[in-house]
Structures are given as C-alpha cells and as structure tokens.
Short mmCIF file of C-alpha atoms in Angstrom, two decimals:
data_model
loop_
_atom_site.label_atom_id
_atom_site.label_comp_id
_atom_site.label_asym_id
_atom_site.label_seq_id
_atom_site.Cartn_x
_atom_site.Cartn_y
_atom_site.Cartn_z
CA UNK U 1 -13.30 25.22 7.59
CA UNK U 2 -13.29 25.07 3.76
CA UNK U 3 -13.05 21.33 2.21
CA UNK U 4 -11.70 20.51 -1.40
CA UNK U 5 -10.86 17.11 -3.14
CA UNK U 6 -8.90 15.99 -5.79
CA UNK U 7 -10.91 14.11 -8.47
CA UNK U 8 -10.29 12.11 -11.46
CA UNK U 9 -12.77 13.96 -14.08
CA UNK U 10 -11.45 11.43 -17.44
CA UNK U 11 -8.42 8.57 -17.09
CA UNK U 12 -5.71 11.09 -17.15
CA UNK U 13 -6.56 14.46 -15.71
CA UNK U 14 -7.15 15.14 -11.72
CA UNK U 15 -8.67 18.79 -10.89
CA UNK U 16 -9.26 19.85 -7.68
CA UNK U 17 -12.90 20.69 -6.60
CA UNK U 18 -14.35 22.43 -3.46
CA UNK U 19 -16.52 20.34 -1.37
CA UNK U 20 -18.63 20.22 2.05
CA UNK U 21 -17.12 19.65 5.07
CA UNK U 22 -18.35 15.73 6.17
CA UNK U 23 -19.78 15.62 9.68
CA UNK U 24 -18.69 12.50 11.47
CA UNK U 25 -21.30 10.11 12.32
CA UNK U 26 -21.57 8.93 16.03
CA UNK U 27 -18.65 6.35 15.56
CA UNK U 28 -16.52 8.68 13.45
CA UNK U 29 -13.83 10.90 13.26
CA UNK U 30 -12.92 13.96 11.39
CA UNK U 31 -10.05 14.22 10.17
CA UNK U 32 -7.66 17.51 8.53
CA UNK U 33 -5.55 15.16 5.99
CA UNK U 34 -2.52 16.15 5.78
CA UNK U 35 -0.22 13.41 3.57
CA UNK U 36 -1.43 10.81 1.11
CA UNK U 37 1.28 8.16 -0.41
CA UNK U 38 0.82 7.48 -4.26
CA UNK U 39 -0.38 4.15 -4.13
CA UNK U 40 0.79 2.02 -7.39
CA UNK U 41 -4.03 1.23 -7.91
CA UNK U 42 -3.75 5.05 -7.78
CA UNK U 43 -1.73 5.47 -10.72
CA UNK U 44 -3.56 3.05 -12.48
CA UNK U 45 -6.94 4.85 -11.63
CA UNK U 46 -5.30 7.93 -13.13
CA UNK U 47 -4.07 5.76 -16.34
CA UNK U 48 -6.94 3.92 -17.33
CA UNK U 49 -9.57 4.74 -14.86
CA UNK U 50 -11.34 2.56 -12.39
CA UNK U 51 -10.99 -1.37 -12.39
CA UNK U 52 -14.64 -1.60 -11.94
CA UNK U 53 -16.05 2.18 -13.18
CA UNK U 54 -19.63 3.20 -10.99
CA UNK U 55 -22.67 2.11 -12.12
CA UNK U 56 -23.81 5.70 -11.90
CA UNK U 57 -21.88 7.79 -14.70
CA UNK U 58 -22.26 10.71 -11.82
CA UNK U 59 -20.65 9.65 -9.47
CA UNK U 60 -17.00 11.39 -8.23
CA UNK U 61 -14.14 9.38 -8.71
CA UNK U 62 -11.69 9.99 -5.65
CA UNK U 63 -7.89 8.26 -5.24
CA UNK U 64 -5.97 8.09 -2.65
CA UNK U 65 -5.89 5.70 0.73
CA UNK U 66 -2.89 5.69 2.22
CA UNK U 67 -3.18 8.87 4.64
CA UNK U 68 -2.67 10.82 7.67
CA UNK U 69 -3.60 14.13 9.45
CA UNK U 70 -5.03 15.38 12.51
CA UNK U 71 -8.62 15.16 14.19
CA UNK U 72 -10.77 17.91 13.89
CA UNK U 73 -14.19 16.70 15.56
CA UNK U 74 -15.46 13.70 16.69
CA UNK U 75 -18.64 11.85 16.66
CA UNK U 76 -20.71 11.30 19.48
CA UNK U 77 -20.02 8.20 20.75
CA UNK U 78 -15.99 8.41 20.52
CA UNK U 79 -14.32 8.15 23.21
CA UNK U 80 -10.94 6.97 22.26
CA UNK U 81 -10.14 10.21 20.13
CA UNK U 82 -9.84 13.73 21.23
CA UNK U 83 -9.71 16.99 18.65
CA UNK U 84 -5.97 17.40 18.19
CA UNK U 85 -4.98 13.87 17.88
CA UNK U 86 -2.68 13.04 15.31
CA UNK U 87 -3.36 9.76 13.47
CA UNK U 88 -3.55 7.53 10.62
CA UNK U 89 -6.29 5.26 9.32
CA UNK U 90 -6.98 1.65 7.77
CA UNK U 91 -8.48 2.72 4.59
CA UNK U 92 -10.74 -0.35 4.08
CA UNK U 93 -14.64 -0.40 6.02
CA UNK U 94 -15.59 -3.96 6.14
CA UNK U 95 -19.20 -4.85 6.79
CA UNK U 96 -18.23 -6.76 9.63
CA UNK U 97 -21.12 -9.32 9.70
CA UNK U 98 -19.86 -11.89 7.18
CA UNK U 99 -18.93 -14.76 7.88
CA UNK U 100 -14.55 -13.62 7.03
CA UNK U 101 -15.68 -10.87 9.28
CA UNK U 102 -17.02 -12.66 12.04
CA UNK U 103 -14.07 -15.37 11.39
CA UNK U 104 -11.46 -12.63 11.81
CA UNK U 105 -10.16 -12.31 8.34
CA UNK U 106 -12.23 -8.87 7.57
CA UNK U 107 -9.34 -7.94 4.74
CA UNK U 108 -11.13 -10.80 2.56
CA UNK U 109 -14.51 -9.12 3.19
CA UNK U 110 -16.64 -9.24 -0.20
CA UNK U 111 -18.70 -5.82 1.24
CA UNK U 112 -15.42 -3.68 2.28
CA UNK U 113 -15.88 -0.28 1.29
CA UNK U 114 -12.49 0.79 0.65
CA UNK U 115 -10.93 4.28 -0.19
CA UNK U 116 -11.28 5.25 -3.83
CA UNK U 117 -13.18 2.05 -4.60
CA UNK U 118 -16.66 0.93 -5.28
CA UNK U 119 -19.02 1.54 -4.26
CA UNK U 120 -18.27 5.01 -3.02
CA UNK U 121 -15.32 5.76 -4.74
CA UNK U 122 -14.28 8.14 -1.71
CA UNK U 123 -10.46 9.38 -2.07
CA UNK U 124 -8.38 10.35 0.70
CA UNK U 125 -7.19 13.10 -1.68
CA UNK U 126 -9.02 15.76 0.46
CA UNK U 127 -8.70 18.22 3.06
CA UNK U 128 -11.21 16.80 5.13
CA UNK U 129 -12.29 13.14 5.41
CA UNK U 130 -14.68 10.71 8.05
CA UNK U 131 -13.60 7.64 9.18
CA UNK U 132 -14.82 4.77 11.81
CA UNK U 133 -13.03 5.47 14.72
CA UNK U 134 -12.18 1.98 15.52
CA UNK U 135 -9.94 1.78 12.06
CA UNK U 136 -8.11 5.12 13.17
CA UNK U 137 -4.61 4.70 15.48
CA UNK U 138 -2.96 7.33 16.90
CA UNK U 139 0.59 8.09 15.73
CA UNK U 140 3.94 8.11 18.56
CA UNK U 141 5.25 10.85 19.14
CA UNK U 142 8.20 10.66 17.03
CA UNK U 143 5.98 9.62 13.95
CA UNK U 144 5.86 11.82 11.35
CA UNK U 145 2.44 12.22 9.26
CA UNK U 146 4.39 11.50 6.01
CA UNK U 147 5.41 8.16 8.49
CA UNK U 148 1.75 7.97 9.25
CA UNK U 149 0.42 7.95 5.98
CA UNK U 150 3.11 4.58 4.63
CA UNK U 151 1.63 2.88 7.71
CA UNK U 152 -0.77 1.22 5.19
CA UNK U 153 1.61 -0.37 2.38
CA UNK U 154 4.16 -1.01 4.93
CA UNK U 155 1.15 -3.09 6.54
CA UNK U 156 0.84 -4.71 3.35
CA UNK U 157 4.38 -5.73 3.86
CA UNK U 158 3.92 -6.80 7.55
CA UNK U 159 1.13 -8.74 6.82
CA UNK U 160 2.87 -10.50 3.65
CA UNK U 161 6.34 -11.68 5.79
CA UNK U 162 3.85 -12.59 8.79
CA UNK U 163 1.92 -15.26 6.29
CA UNK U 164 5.13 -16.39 4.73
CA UNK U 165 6.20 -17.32 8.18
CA UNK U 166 9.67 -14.74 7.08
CA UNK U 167 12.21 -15.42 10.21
CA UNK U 168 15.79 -16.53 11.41
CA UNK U 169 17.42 -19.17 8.89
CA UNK U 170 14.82 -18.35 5.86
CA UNK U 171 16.51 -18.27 2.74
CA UNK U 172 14.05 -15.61 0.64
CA UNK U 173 13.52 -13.89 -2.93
CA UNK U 174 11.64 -10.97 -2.98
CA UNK U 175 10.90 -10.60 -7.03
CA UNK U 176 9.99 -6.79 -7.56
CA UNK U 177 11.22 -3.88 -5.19
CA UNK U 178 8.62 -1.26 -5.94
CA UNK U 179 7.31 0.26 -3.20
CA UNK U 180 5.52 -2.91 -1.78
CA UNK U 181 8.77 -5.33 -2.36
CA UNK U 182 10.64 -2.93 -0.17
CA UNK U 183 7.94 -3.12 2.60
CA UNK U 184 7.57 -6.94 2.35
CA UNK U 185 12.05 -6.43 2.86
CA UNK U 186 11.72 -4.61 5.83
CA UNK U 187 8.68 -6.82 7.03
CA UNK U 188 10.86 -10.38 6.42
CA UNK U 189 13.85 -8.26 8.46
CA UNK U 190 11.64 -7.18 11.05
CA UNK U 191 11.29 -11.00 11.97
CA UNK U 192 14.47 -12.08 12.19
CA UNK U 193 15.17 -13.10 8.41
CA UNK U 194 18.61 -12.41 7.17
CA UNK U 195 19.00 -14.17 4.17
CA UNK U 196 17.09 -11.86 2.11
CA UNK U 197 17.75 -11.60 -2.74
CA UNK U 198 16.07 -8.79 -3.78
CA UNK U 199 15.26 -8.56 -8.16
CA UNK U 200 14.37 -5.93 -9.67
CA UNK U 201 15.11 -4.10 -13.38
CA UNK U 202 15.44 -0.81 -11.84
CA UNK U 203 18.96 0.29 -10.79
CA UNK U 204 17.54 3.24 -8.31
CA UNK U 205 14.78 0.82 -6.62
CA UNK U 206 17.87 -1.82 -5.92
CA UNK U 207 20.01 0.46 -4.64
CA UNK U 208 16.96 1.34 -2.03
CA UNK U 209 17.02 -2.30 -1.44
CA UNK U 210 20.05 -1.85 -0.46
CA UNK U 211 20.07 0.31 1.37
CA UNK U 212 17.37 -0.85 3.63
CA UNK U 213 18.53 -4.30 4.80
CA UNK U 214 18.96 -6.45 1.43
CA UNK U 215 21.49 -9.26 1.46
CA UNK U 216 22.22 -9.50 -1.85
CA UNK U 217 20.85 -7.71 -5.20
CA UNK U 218 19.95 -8.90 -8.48
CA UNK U 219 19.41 -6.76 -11.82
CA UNK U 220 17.21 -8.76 -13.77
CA UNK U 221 18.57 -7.27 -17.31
CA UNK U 222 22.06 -7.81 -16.90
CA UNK U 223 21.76 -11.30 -14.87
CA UNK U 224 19.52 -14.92 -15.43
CA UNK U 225 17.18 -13.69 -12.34
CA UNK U 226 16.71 -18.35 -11.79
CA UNK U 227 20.48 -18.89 -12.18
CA UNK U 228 22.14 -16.09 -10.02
CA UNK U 229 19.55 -16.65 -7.21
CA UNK U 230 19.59 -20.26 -6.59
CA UNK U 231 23.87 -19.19 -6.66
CA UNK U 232 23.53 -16.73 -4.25
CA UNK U 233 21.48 -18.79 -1.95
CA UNK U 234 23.14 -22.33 -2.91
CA UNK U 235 20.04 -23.77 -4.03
CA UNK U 236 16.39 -22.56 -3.43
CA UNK U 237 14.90 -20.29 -1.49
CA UNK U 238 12.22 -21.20 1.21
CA UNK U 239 10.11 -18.35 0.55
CA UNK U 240 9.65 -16.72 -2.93
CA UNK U 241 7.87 -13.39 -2.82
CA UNK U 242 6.29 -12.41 -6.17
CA UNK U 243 5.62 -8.37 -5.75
CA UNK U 244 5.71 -6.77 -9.44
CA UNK U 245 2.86 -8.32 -10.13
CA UNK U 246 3.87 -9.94 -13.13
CA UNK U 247 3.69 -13.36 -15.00
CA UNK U 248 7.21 -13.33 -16.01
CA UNK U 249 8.31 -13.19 -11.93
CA UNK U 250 5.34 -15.54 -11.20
CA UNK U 251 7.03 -18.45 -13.56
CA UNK U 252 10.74 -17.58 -11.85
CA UNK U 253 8.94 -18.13 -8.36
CA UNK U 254 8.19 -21.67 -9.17
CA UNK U 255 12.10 -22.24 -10.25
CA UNK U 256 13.19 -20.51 -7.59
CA UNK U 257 11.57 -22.03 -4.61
CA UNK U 258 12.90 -24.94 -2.97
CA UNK U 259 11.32 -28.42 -1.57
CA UNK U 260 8.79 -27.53 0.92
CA UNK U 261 8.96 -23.93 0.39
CA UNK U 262 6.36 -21.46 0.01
CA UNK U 263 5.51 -18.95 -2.81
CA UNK U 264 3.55 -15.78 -1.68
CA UNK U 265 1.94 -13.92 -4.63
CA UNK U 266 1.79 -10.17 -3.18
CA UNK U 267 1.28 -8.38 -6.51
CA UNK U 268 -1.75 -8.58 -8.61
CA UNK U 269 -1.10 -9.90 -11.50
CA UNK U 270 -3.75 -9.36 -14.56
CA UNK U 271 -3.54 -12.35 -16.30
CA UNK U 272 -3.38 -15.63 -16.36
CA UNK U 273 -0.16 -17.60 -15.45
CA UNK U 274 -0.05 -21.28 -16.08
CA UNK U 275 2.04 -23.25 -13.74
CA UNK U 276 3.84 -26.09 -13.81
CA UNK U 277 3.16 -28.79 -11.60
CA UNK U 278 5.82 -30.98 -12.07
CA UNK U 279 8.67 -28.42 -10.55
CA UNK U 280 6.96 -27.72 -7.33
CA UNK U 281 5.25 -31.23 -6.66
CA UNK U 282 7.59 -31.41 -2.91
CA UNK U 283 4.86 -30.07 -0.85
CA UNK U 284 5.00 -26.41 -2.21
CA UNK U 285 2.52 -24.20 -0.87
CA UNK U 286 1.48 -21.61 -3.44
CA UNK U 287 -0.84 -18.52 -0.87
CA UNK U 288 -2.26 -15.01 -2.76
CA UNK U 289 -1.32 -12.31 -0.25
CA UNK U 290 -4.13 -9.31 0.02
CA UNK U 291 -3.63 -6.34 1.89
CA UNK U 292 -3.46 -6.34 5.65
CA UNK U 293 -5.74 -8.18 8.47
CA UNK U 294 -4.95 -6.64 12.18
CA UNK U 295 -1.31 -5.61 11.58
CA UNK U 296 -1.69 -2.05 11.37
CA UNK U 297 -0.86 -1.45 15.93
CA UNK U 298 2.23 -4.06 15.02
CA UNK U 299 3.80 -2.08 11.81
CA UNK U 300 3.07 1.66 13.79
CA UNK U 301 5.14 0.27 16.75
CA UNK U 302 7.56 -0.91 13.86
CA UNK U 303 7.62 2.13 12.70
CA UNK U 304 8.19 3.92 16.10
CA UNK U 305 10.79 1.79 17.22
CA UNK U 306 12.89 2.44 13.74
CA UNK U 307 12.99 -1.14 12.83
CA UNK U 308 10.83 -0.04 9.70
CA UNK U 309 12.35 2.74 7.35
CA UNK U 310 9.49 3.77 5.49
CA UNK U 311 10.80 7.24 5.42
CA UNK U 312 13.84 6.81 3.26
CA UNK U 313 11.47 5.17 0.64
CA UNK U 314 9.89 8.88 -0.26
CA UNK U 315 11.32 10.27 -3.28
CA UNK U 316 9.09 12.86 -4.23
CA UNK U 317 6.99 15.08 -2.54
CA UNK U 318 3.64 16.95 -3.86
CA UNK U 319 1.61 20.07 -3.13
CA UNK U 320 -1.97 19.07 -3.37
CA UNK U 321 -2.43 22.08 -5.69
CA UNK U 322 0.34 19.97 -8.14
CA UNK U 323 -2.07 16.48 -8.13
CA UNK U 324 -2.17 16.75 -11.73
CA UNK U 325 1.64 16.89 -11.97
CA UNK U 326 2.30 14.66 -9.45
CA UNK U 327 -0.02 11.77 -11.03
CA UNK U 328 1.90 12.85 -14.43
CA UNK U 329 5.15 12.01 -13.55
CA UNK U 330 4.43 8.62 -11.62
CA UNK U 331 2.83 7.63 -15.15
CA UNK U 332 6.22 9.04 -16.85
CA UNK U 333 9.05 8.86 -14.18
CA UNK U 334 8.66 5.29 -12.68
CA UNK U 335 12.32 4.07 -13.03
CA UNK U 336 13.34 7.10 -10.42
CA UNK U 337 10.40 7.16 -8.01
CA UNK U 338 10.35 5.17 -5.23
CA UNK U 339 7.67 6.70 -3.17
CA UNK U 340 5.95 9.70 -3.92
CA UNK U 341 3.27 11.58 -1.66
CA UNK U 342 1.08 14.40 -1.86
CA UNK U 343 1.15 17.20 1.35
CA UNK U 344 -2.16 17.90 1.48
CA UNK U 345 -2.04 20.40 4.70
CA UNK U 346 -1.58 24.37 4.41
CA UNK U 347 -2.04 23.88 0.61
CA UNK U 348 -3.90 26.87 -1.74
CA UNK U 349 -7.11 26.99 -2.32
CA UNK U 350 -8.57 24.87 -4.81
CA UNK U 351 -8.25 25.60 -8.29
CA UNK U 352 -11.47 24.22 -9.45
CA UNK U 353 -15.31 25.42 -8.13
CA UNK U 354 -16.80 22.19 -7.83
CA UNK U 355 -21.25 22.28 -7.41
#
C-alpha cells in the first residue's frame, strides 16, 4: 500500500505529497479513504490559512474531515470492525476525561483533537488515515461512501433541529441555505416540522431548498428578508436558525422570532453582533449551536431510511489528483456549488514527492 496526502503548503495552493502508511494503534482502525466533502473551514483554510496556524512553522497542514472509505487493518484490541468494512467516522477525538466529557457533552471538549485542526492539523485528504474505533460507524448497505462522507454536516444539522426542539406545529426560519442550512432543513423535517422559510441570496442554493422539503422561499435581494417572513408565517417564527454565519442574518433573527421563541446561532460568525434587548425581552432563548454530540447512529439511520437527502446536495465532484482545482473553484464558484467532494479512491499517483 502506497499513502499520499493533500497539503496546504501557503493559503492558496494544495499539492499532493507521498506519505507513510499509519499503523493503527490497539483501539484504531485503518482506513482506505475514499470521499471527503468540502467543508465551508476547509475553504477558508485554503483562503487564508489556519484560524489558529501551529506553533511549529513545520508542521503539515492537512484539510479535510468529513470522510468515508473502507477498513484496511485493525488494531489489536478491535473487535467491532473487520478488514472490509465500509464506514464513516466522527472527525473530532475528545480527551474524554473533562469534566463536558465525563458530563456527556464531549463536542464542547476544550482538548478535542479534530481533523485538520490544532494541534495535529491531520486532514482526511489522504489515502490512508487512523481513527479510534469507537468514533467509526459502519455504513447500511444501501449507503453510498459519497452518503457516508455528508454523515458529518448532516449531523451538524441533526444535532442543530434536535436543540431547537424543530417538530410538528413549529413555525421556523432557517437564514442561510449553504450546505449546513440545508442539513439543519432536512434535520427540522426529519422531526415532524412542516412549517419551514428558507433565505438565502443565492438563486441555485434556494432552489435546492426547494427541492428538499422547504415550505416557502425567500431571496433576500429582491425581498425585505423581516417583512416577507413574518407574512409568510403570519407573525413570528418559533425558531430562527441563523446558518450563514453572518451579522446581518444574526440582527434579522432577533426581528424575526416570536414571544417565547428560540434563536439557534449555527454559523460562526466572526464578529461581534450587538443585540437588542428590548425586541426579544418575552422569554427568548438565544443557544450557539456547535457541531454534533451523539447524533451521528441517528442521522446514518436517517440517511438509510431516505428521510435525509444528502445526496442531491453534491454538485461537484473531484479527483484527488484535481485538489488544487477543486479548492479553486469553491473560492471562485460559490453561487453554483452546493456541495462539492473530492473521490479520493483509485486516484493517480501523487504528483508531489513529499520527505
């Protein structure tokens, strides 16, 4: 077995380097990758480099964490995993003896050591990749490995409608319908909700909407995003979901929501928003949203059982070889891609000789 990876050698430029084969530990897996979804923090990384750079000027940036692929070897003490398996993994490591740990909230964990983040900076942008067997789920049957590998920001979606208590009779605004907006859509419908705006700016990304389940649609530049929603749902909406992580949707949320509601801020938003207290001061509960805690066996079954379309979502597909191009054109083509990922199985070799 030959390994390669794709790094990020300067903000801007990926090459593709060969590398050793990792040996799973004891409680580890090895697994042959074969897709990885474009995450929206991997196009950043690729922009502007890493939110918080190495301390070591060394050290190998990898992207990528949303992945799938097929196990290879496994470590000695794994017993729930057989070479052959087909599966997908939950990117983040926690430490798992801190006190969010031990309280069952690991996703809050200050020591996770996530994919293509400090403080190993490991990408799943590689042929070959270890992983702690007890974050690894095996895929149905009729799950596909590009299926596999949206498991993760389609979790971030479960996880979002779950804590926004999404079901029957909720009136709710999704602000944003990237790729995470349309996964927090398809988590509200998986509960029940029907009543369901979607805004965006992006004709293409509305249409997905759409197409997956939305009520009603809203194009932000041709319509007063506050006005036509509070129309549509004749009034406010119980649960606002900000996911274009974005100041401008943050400030709608808090005219959009109604008495009692709840505002769920999914996206990450870089600066500071200042809020006004008087318009939500009718019990309005104002959560952050961040990533996924146990939901990953609930969105595979999801998944499986077709009430989840995370399929439809991919617009663009990669050969690993093309990393370079395909990073390019989520910087430059973002207004018609909804969802692109990188086939990392049966690619070339790698173009780059890495140490």
């Amino acid at each position: 077995m030959r390994n390669s990876e794709a790094i990020l050698v300067t903000p801007g430029t990926m090459k593709i380097f060969d590398a050793p084969v990792p040996k799973p530990a004891k409680n580890e897996v090895l697994i042959e990758v074969e897709y990885v979804g474009i995450c929206g923090s991997d196009v950043h990384g690729f922009e502007s480099g890493p939110y918080i750079p190495p301390s070591d000027p060394n050290q190998r940036i990898g992207l990528g964490h949303e992945y799938a692929g097929t196990v290879v070897a496994v470590g000695d003490e794994v017993t729930d995993f057989r070479v052959g398996d087909r599966v997908c993994a939950e990117p983040g490591v926690p430490d798992g003896t801190c006190r969010y740990c031990l309280g069952g909230r690991y996703n809050i964990c200050p020591d996770v050591d996530f994919l293509a983040t400090q403080p190993r900076y490991r990408g799943a942008l590689a042929r070959f990749i270890t992983h702690p067997s007890n974050l690894v789920y095996h895929l149905p049957e009729n799950m596909s490995f590009i299926e596999g590998a949206l498991v993760e920001p389609a979790a971030v979606g479960m996880h979002a409608a779950l804590a926004g208590n999404a079901r029957l009779g909720k009136k709710i605004v999704i602000l944003g319908s990237g790729c995470i907006g349309l996964m927090v859509l398809q988590g509200c419908k998986s509960l029940g909700a029907t009543e369901i705006v979607v805004v965006d700016v992006m004709p293409k990304r509305l249409e997905m909407a759409k197409k997956l389940g939305a009520t009603w649609t809203v194009n932000a530049t041709k319509e007063d995003t506050v006005a036509r929603c509070r129309e549509i749902l004749s009034g406010g909406a119980d649960i606002v979901f900000e996911t274009a992580g974005a100041k401008v949707t943050a400030l709608q949320a808090t005219d959009i929501v109604d008495r009692g509601g709840n505002i769920m801020i999914v996206g990450t938003i870089p600066e500071p928003v200042p809020i006004d207290f008087l318009k939500i001061n009718r019990e309005v509960t104002i959560q952050t949203v961040f990533r996924y805690v146990n939901n990953y066996p609930m969105t595979i079954e999801a998944i499986s059982q077709g009430r989840f379309d995370v399929a439809s979502m991919v617009s663009n597909v990669y050969d690993f070889e093309d990393v370079q191009h395909a990073f390019e054109e989520s910087v430059s083509n973002k207004a018609n891609i909804i969802k692109g990922v990188i086939k990392v199985g049966g690619s070339r070799e790698p173009s780059e000789k890495g140490e």
